[in-house]
Amino acid sequence: MRVPRPNRAQLGAGALVLAALSVGRVVTEWLPEDPSPVRAFERTTTLDREVHLRYGNLRVTEVDGGKQLATSTSAMLSPGLWVTAHVDFTPTVDKVGPAYAELRDGEGRVLTRGSRNVLECKVINPGISGHCLVAFEVDPTALAGSHLALTVNVNDQRGDDMAVVDLGITPAQVATWKARTTPVELLMPKDAT
Amino acid sequence: MRRPTRRTVLTIAALPVALALALGASSQRLVDRWWPTFPNEQLAAAADGSVRLSDTLDDAKGTHPRVVTMRFTSLERVSDYQEAAGAKTLPATVPADQTLWRLTLHFAADPRTVLGACEVQVRDADGRQYSPGVGDAVEDVSEFTSCTPPGAAGPMAALSTDGPDQSFDPRPAEYDRRYHLLMPSGVRPDNVRVWFDTPLYAEFDVTEP
């Protein structure tokens, strides 16, 4: 059977269909994926490298760990480890501060706030440099390779920027923290806003 | 090259219309849920600069009319904290790169009206939004944004259908309300926004102090 040769209009229509499918594919790739179709827009960075978010600039400046945690109000001992982080945050649009934190450990498990984990930030006006304290109680075997995720909406993280920070924790660091006998002090710097 | 047919032209011309219709048809969440949560409907100002809000407030006992007139009084840099004219002046320790501002707004409303919660923002020309608060600059002070005089908020919204009407201390018919804000030094305030329930809001231009 002889296959009819397509004319220019048919070729053009075919090209348009292919172009539309390609655009659809690009849009699908760009949109957030499962489990929620409107998950957060993750902005990745590493320790001591500032990340620019829709609502402000964030930098994790220091990570520490140990079995004992000392804050301004409590002292807590963990059967695992405490990992702590100091975070600088400057809002750029309105008066906000990080209000949601999760730790994604090296095995992909996600730890959120509980009664013991710490996220303490002051909510400040745009242009003022603020500071946050973060502490998570973790399983030491999965701590290496952990990432800290932070955003400003405690109730709904979808559809907005979220900082995802590689804390740069190595197995050697975890071993040092496990052997540590002094508490990890997690206190606001004296000049912090 | 062959000229496009009339049908081709019409089809291409209809594409933007179809796209607009598709976007419109899928915008229910945006239009009905997200957009009304923002102050996006500016109230008109009278010749004297005051703005009159006339809407309703819903509480457990029903819907109540709310009429309140607002006026911008002043926004000035200050070095101390004073909750209201005649109140005790408290020292402020303002960080080197920040400035403490005092905003004064004037409100007038029937003392029997339940005003409810409100928001107050100072904005700069780029749209950055600054909210009241003094951080650690003033000891033992935590600013709570309301549009009623401190300690004299008047009647409050009912939380249950069968309880008695609750009220704070009586609210005067007219009063000045002060707010203190810490902003980075160098910020040039452009306007002040006040709203009770979105989307209605009052906006006042700020003259350079």
Short mmCIF file of C-alpha atoms in Angstrom, two decimals:
data_model
loop_
_atom_site.label_atom_id
_atom_site.label_comp_id
_atom_site.label_asym_id
_atom_site.label_seq_id
_atom_site.Cartn_x
_atom_site.Cartn_y
_atom_site.Cartn_z
CA MET A 1 0.00 0.00 0.00
CA ARG A 2 1.27 3.44 -0.85
CA VAL A 3 1.50 5.88 1.98
CA PRO A 4 0.30 9.36 0.91
CA ARG A 5 2.90 12.09 1.24
CA PRO A 6 1.85 14.69 3.82
CA ASN A 7 1.48 18.21 2.55
CA ARG A 8 3.08 21.24 4.24
CA ALA A 9 0.03 22.05 6.31
CA GLN A 10 -0.08 18.54 7.73
CA LEU A 11 3.63 18.63 8.48
CA GLY A 12 3.16 22.01 10.18
CA ALA A 13 0.27 20.72 12.27
CA GLY A 14 2.34 17.71 13.28
CA ALA A 15 5.24 19.95 14.28
CA LEU A 16 2.88 22.09 16.35
CA VAL A 17 1.52 19.02 18.15
CA LEU A 18 5.06 17.86 18.90
CA ALA A 19 5.99 21.35 20.13
CA ALA A 20 2.91 21.46 22.39
CA LEU A 21 3.78 18.04 23.82
CA SER A 22 7.36 19.20 24.43
CA VAL A 23 6.18 22.32 26.23
CA GLY A 24 3.82 20.19 28.31
CA ARG A 25 6.70 17.91 29.21
CA VAL A 26 8.89 20.85 30.24
CA VAL A 27 6.09 22.30 32.39
CA THR A 28 5.48 18.91 34.01
CA GLU A 29 9.19 18.57 34.78
CA TRP A 30 9.23 22.03 36.29
CA LEU A 31 6.18 21.56 38.51
CA PRO A 32 6.65 19.99 41.92
CA GLU A 33 6.32 16.21 42.01
CA ASP A 34 4.78 13.70 44.38
CA PRO A 35 3.64 13.30 47.09
CA SER A 36 1.95 16.68 46.75
CA PRO A 37 1.42 18.27 43.36
CA VAL A 38 2.25 21.62 44.92
CA ARG A 39 5.20 20.88 47.18
CA ALA A 40 7.71 23.55 48.17
CA PHE A 41 10.19 24.99 45.72
CA GLU A 42 13.44 23.74 47.20
CA ARG A 43 16.45 26.02 47.05
CA THR A 44 19.53 23.98 47.85
CA THR A 45 22.71 25.23 49.42
CA THR A 46 25.53 24.11 51.66
CA LEU A 47 26.94 25.08 55.02
CA ASP A 48 27.97 28.75 55.23
CA ARG A 49 26.62 29.56 51.78
CA GLU A 50 23.73 32.02 51.61
CA VAL A 51 20.59 31.03 49.73
CA HIS A 52 18.16 33.62 48.36
CA LEU A 53 14.52 32.80 48.98
CA ARG A 54 11.36 34.60 47.92
CA TYR A 55 10.97 36.03 51.41
CA GLY A 56 14.56 36.44 52.58
CA ASN A 57 18.18 35.34 52.62
CA LEU A 58 19.29 32.41 54.73
CA ARG A 59 22.65 30.97 55.72
CA VAL A 60 23.48 28.10 58.07
CA THR A 61 26.67 29.27 59.73
CA GLU A 62 27.53 26.54 62.19
CA VAL A 63 26.72 22.87 62.87
CA ASP A 64 27.56 20.97 66.01
CA GLY A 65 26.59 17.76 67.76
CA GLY A 66 26.78 15.68 70.90
CA LYS A 67 24.77 13.57 73.33
CA GLN A 68 23.92 16.46 75.64
CA LEU A 69 22.16 19.66 74.66
CA ALA A 70 22.12 22.83 76.76
CA THR A 71 19.79 25.68 75.79
CA SER A 72 18.90 28.84 77.70
CA THR A 73 15.94 27.02 79.29
CA SER A 74 16.75 23.32 79.40
CA ALA A 75 19.36 20.57 79.40
CA MET A 76 18.55 17.36 77.54
CA LEU A 77 20.36 14.06 77.17
CA SER A 78 19.77 11.90 74.10
CA PRO A 79 20.23 8.16 73.68
CA GLY A 80 21.21 9.09 70.13
CA LEU A 81 22.73 12.46 69.27
CA TRP A 82 21.71 16.09 69.18
CA VAL A 83 22.66 17.96 66.04
CA THR A 84 22.46 21.74 66.26
CA ALA A 85 22.63 24.56 63.73
CA HIS A 86 22.98 28.33 63.87
CA VAL A 87 21.10 30.10 61.09
CA ASP A 88 21.30 33.70 59.90
CA PHE A 89 18.12 34.97 58.29
CA THR A 90 17.27 38.39 56.84
CA PRO A 91 13.71 38.89 55.58
CA THR A 92 13.36 40.92 52.39
CA VAL A 93 9.61 41.37 51.92
CA ASP A 94 7.75 41.44 55.22
CA LYS A 95 8.13 40.62 58.89
CA VAL A 96 8.80 36.87 58.97
CA GLY A 97 11.22 34.31 60.33
CA PRO A 98 11.72 30.59 59.74
CA ALA A 99 8.86 28.80 61.47
CA TYR A 100 9.18 25.30 60.06
CA ALA A 101 12.21 23.03 60.14
CA GLU A 102 12.77 19.44 59.16
CA LEU A 103 15.88 17.32 59.19
CA ARG A 104 16.29 14.83 56.35
CA ASP A 105 18.75 12.24 57.56
CA GLY A 106 21.23 10.27 55.48
CA GLU A 107 18.69 7.47 54.98
CA GLY A 108 16.03 9.83 53.68
CA ARG A 109 13.94 9.86 56.84
CA VAL A 110 12.33 13.16 57.71
CA LEU A 111 12.31 14.45 61.28
CA THR A 112 10.01 17.33 62.14
CA ARG A 113 9.50 19.31 65.30
CA GLY A 114 8.39 17.47 68.40
CA SER A 115 8.31 18.41 72.01
CA ARG A 116 12.11 18.20 72.29
CA ASN A 117 13.49 19.47 68.98
CA VAL A 118 14.25 23.18 68.84
CA LEU A 119 13.52 25.94 66.34
CA GLU A 120 13.85 29.38 67.87
CA CYS A 121 13.81 32.49 65.70
CA LYS A 122 12.87 36.07 66.23
CA VAL A 123 10.40 37.48 63.74
CA ILE A 124 11.89 40.71 62.44
CA ASN A 125 11.25 43.40 59.88
CA PRO A 126 12.77 43.31 56.37
CA GLY A 127 16.39 44.32 56.11
CA ILE A 128 17.21 43.42 59.70
CA SER A 129 19.58 40.52 60.16
CA GLY A 130 18.14 37.88 62.48
CA HIS A 131 19.30 34.62 63.96
CA CYS A 132 17.75 31.20 64.57
CA LEU A 133 18.71 28.24 66.70
CA VAL A 134 17.92 24.71 65.54
CA ALA A 135 18.36 21.35 67.29
CA PHE A 136 17.22 17.87 66.28
CA GLU A 137 17.53 14.63 68.20
CA VAL A 138 18.75 12.08 65.69
CA ASP A 139 19.81 8.52 65.07
CA PRO A 140 23.63 8.71 64.78
CA THR A 141 23.79 5.86 62.27
CA ALA A 142 21.94 7.95 59.68
CA LEU A 143 23.26 11.40 60.55
CA ALA A 144 26.03 11.67 57.93
CA GLY A 145 24.68 13.33 54.80
CA SER A 146 21.79 15.03 56.60
CA HIS A 147 20.05 18.09 55.16
CA LEU A 148 18.19 20.79 57.07
CA ALA A 149 15.05 22.23 55.44
CA LEU A 150 13.64 25.57 56.59
CA THR A 151 10.73 27.76 55.55
CA VAL A 152 8.49 30.45 57.04
CA ASN A 153 5.03 28.85 57.04
CA VAL A 154 4.60 26.35 59.85
CA ASN A 155 1.23 25.09 58.62
CA ASP A 156 1.71 24.85 54.88
CA GLN A 157 5.03 24.47 53.10
CA ARG A 158 3.56 24.01 49.64
CA GLY A 159 4.08 26.35 46.74
CA ASP A 160 6.69 28.56 48.38
CA ASP A 161 10.45 28.57 48.68
CA MET A 162 12.15 26.22 51.12
CA ALA A 163 15.86 26.28 51.92
CA VAL A 164 17.43 22.83 51.86
CA VAL A 165 20.90 22.95 53.35
CA ASP A 166 23.47 20.17 53.11
CA LEU A 167 24.96 20.28 56.59
CA GLY A 168 28.14 18.58 55.39
CA ILE A 169 28.15 16.04 58.22
CA THR A 170 30.70 13.25 57.74
CA PRO A 171 30.94 9.83 59.49
CA ALA A 172 34.15 11.04 61.18
CA GLN A 173 32.27 14.04 62.61
CA VAL A 174 29.52 11.76 63.91
CA ALA A 175 32.12 9.56 65.63
CA THR A 176 33.62 12.65 67.31
CA TRP A 177 30.20 13.83 68.48
CA LYS A 178 29.39 10.36 69.88
CA ALA A 179 32.57 10.41 71.93
CA ARG A 180 31.97 13.93 73.22
CA THR A 181 31.30 14.29 76.94
CA THR A 182 30.61 18.02 77.13
CA PRO A 183 27.17 19.48 76.29
CA VAL A 184 26.45 21.25 73.02
CA GLU A 185 25.51 24.79 73.96
CA LEU A 186 22.78 26.30 71.83
CA LEU A 187 22.45 29.96 72.76
CA MET A 188 21.53 33.13 70.88
CA PRO A 189 24.63 35.21 70.13
CA LYS A 190 24.68 38.28 72.37
CA ASP A 191 24.25 40.72 69.47
CA ALA A 192 21.57 38.65 67.72
CA THR A 193 18.31 40.30 66.82
CA MET B 1 4.20 30.53 0.20
CA ARG B 2 0.47 29.87 0.19
CA ARG B 3 -1.60 32.42 2.10
CA PRO B 4 -3.25 31.08 5.24
CA THR B 5 -6.90 30.28 4.82
CA ARG B 6 -9.62 32.16 6.66
CA ARG B 7 -10.17 29.09 8.84
CA THR B 8 -6.48 29.00 9.83
CA VAL B 9 -6.53 32.69 10.77
CA LEU B 10 -9.67 32.27 12.86
CA THR B 11 -8.29 29.19 14.59
CA ILE B 12 -5.04 30.94 15.55
CA ALA B 13 -6.95 34.04 16.65
CA ALA B 14 -9.14 31.85 18.90
CA LEU B 15 -6.16 30.26 20.65
CA PRO B 16 -5.51 33.16 23.13
CA VAL B 17 -9.24 33.26 23.90
CA ALA B 18 -9.29 29.53 24.57
CA LEU B 19 -6.20 29.86 26.75
CA ALA B 20 -7.76 32.71 28.74
CA LEU B 21 -10.94 30.69 29.21
CA ALA B 22 -8.97 27.65 30.38
CA LEU B 23 -7.00 29.71 32.90
CA GLY B 24 -10.16 31.41 34.11
CA ALA B 25 -11.97 28.13 34.51
CA SER B 26 -9.14 26.73 36.64
CA SER B 27 -8.66 29.79 38.83
CA GLN B 28 -11.32 29.09 41.46
CA ARG B 29 -8.83 28.51 44.27
CA LEU B 30 -6.91 31.64 43.35
CA VAL B 31 -9.96 33.88 43.09
CA ASP B 32 -12.09 32.50 45.91
CA ARG B 33 -9.53 31.40 48.47
CA TRP B 34 -6.10 32.94 48.05
CA TRP B 35 -6.68 36.44 46.70
CA PRO B 36 -9.30 37.54 49.31
CA THR B 37 -6.86 36.74 52.13
CA PHE B 38 -4.82 39.77 51.09
CA PRO B 39 -5.75 43.41 51.52
CA ASN B 40 -6.45 44.23 47.89
CA GLU B 41 -9.47 46.54 47.92
CA GLN B 42 -8.46 50.05 48.92
CA LEU B 43 -11.04 52.18 50.68
CA ALA B 44 -11.57 55.68 49.36
CA ALA B 45 -10.20 58.57 51.39
CA ALA B 46 -12.25 61.65 52.26
CA ALA B 47 -11.09 65.16 51.45
CA ASP B 48 -9.52 65.52 54.92
CA GLY B 49 -7.50 62.32 54.41
CA SER B 50 -9.59 60.15 56.73
CA VAL B 51 -10.86 56.76 55.62
CA ARG B 52 -14.19 55.33 56.68
CA LEU B 53 -14.64 51.59 56.89
CA SER B 54 -18.21 50.32 56.91
CA ASP B 55 -18.51 46.54 56.89
CA THR B 56 -19.69 43.76 59.21
CA LEU B 57 -18.06 41.52 61.77
CA ASP B 58 -19.20 37.94 62.37
CA ASP B 59 -19.02 36.33 65.79
CA ALA B 60 -20.80 33.50 67.58
CA LYS B 61 -23.88 35.64 68.10
CA GLY B 62 -24.29 36.77 64.53
CA THR B 63 -23.29 39.56 62.19
CA HIS B 64 -22.71 43.05 63.54
CA PRO B 65 -22.23 46.31 61.66
CA ARG B 66 -18.80 47.88 62.03
CA VAL B 67 -18.19 51.51 61.16
CA VAL B 68 -14.83 53.03 61.98
CA THR B 69 -13.07 56.13 60.72
CA MET B 70 -9.28 56.13 60.56
CA ARG B 71 -6.81 58.94 60.05
CA PHE B 72 -3.03 59.10 59.82
CA THR B 73 -1.60 61.43 62.43
CA SER B 74 2.17 61.08 62.37
CA LEU B 75 5.17 58.86 61.77
CA GLU B 76 8.41 60.02 63.35
CA ARG B 77 11.82 58.76 64.37
CA VAL B 78 12.08 58.50 68.15
CA SER B 79 14.65 57.45 70.70
CA ASP B 80 12.28 56.29 73.41
CA TYR B 81 9.07 54.35 73.87
CA GLN B 82 5.85 55.94 75.01
CA GLU B 83 2.68 53.87 74.74
CA ALA B 84 0.36 56.87 74.70
CA ALA B 85 0.55 60.62 75.21
CA GLY B 86 1.02 61.20 78.91
CA ALA B 87 2.18 57.61 79.56
CA LYS B 88 5.52 56.84 81.12
CA THR B 89 8.46 57.20 78.74
CA LEU B 90 10.71 54.15 78.59
CA PRO B 91 14.31 54.19 77.34
CA ALA B 92 15.07 52.28 74.15
CA THR B 93 18.33 50.61 73.22
CA VAL B 94 18.19 50.67 69.45
CA PRO B 95 20.80 48.60 67.53
CA ALA B 96 23.29 50.70 65.56
CA ASP B 97 21.91 49.93 62.11
CA GLN B 98 18.26 50.32 63.04
CA THR B 99 15.86 53.17 63.75
CA LEU B 100 12.88 53.25 66.09
CA TRP B 101 9.77 54.87 64.64
CA ARG B 102 6.55 55.91 66.30
CA LEU B 103 3.39 55.75 64.22
CA THR B 104 0.23 57.45 65.49
CA LEU B 105 -3.17 56.75 63.99
CA HIS B 106 -6.49 58.26 65.00
CA PHE B 107 -9.61 56.11 65.25
CA ALA B 108 -13.26 57.05 65.74
CA ALA B 109 -15.99 54.46 66.28
CA ASP B 110 -19.12 53.98 68.36
CA PRO B 111 -17.88 52.62 71.72
CA ARG B 112 -20.51 49.84 71.43
CA THR B 113 -19.01 48.55 68.18
CA VAL B 114 -16.98 45.35 68.27
CA LEU B 115 -13.87 46.31 66.30
CA GLY B 116 -12.05 42.98 66.36
CA ALA B 117 -8.46 42.36 65.34
CA CYS B 118 -6.61 44.55 62.87
CA GLU B 119 -3.28 44.75 61.09
CA VAL B 120 -1.05 47.77 60.68
CA GLN B 121 1.87 48.02 58.26
CA VAL B 122 4.32 50.67 57.24
CA ARG B 123 5.46 50.21 53.65
CA ASP B 124 8.29 51.66 51.64
CA ALA B 125 8.18 52.65 47.97
CA ASP B 126 9.34 49.15 46.94
CA GLY B 127 6.42 47.52 48.77
CA ARG B 128 8.43 46.10 51.67
CA GLN B 129 6.15 45.70 54.67
CA TYR B 130 7.21 46.63 58.17
CA SER B 131 5.14 45.66 61.20
CA PRO B 132 5.05 47.04 64.74
CA GLY B 133 7.41 45.59 67.31
CA VAL B 134 10.35 46.70 69.39
CA GLY B 135 12.21 43.39 69.80
CA ASP B 136 14.62 43.62 72.70
CA ALA B 137 15.06 47.39 72.31
CA VAL B 138 12.67 48.21 75.14
CA GLU B 139 12.63 46.14 78.31
CA ASP B 140 9.38 44.48 79.43
CA VAL B 141 7.44 45.69 76.40
CA SER B 142 5.87 43.45 73.83
CA GLU B 143 3.86 45.32 71.24
CA PHE B 144 0.56 43.72 70.33
CA THR B 145 -0.93 45.19 67.19
CA SER B 146 -4.53 46.25 67.71
CA CYS B 147 -6.58 49.24 66.68
CA THR B 148 -7.97 49.93 70.12
CA PRO B 149 -6.40 51.83 73.01
CA PRO B 150 -4.21 49.69 75.29
CA GLY B 151 -6.37 48.38 78.11
CA ALA B 152 -9.58 49.87 76.70
CA ALA B 153 -10.55 47.66 73.78
CA GLY B 154 -14.28 47.90 74.47
CA PRO B 155 -16.70 45.11 73.54
CA MET B 156 -15.19 41.88 72.25
CA ALA B 157 -16.45 39.36 69.74
CA ALA B 158 -18.67 36.65 71.27
CA LEU B 159 -17.10 33.20 71.43
CA SER B 160 -20.34 31.34 72.20
CA THR B 161 -24.02 31.82 71.39
CA ASP B 162 -25.37 31.62 74.94
CA GLY B 163 -22.72 33.39 77.05
CA PRO B 164 -23.01 36.97 78.30
CA ASP B 165 -21.60 39.80 76.19
CA GLN B 166 -17.92 40.18 77.05
CA SER B 167 -16.14 43.49 77.18
CA PHE B 168 -12.78 44.92 78.07
CA ASP B 169 -12.68 48.37 79.65
CA PRO B 170 -14.93 50.84 77.77
CA ARG B 171 -13.39 52.34 74.65
CA PRO B 172 -13.60 56.09 74.02
CA ALA B 173 -15.44 57.29 70.91
CA GLU B 174 -12.22 58.79 69.52
CA TYR B 175 -8.61 58.11 70.38
CA ASP B 176 -5.02 58.10 69.15
CA ARG B 177 -3.29 54.74 68.93
CA ARG B 178 0.51 54.59 68.89
CA TYR B 179 2.70 51.89 67.37
CA HIS B 180 6.46 51.51 67.62
CA LEU B 181 8.47 49.89 64.87
CA LEU B 182 12.09 48.92 64.47
CA MET B 183 13.21 49.38 60.90
CA PRO B 184 16.64 49.32 59.24
CA SER B 185 18.20 52.78 59.15
CA GLY B 186 17.74 54.32 55.73
CA VAL B 187 14.22 53.05 55.15
CA ARG B 188 11.98 55.80 53.78
CA PRO B 189 8.37 55.06 54.68
CA ASP B 190 5.98 55.65 51.81
CA ASN B 191 2.57 54.70 53.15
CA VAL B 192 0.71 53.06 56.02
CA ARG B 193 -1.88 50.34 55.59
CA VAL B 194 -4.56 49.37 58.09
CA TRP B 195 -7.12 46.61 57.74
CA PHE B 196 -9.53 44.67 59.90
CA ASP B 197 -10.85 41.91 57.65
CA THR B 198 -9.39 41.50 54.18
CA PRO B 199 -9.75 42.45 51.39
CA LEU B 200 -10.74 46.00 52.49
CA TYR B 201 -7.89 48.24 53.60
CA ALA B 202 -7.11 51.87 54.30
CA GLU B 203 -3.93 53.40 52.94
CA PHE B 204 -2.40 56.67 54.07
CA ASP B 205 0.46 58.42 52.33
CA VAL B 206 3.32 59.30 54.60
CA THR B 207 4.91 62.68 54.31
CA GLU B 208 8.67 62.71 54.85
CA PRO B 209 9.27 63.44 58.53
#
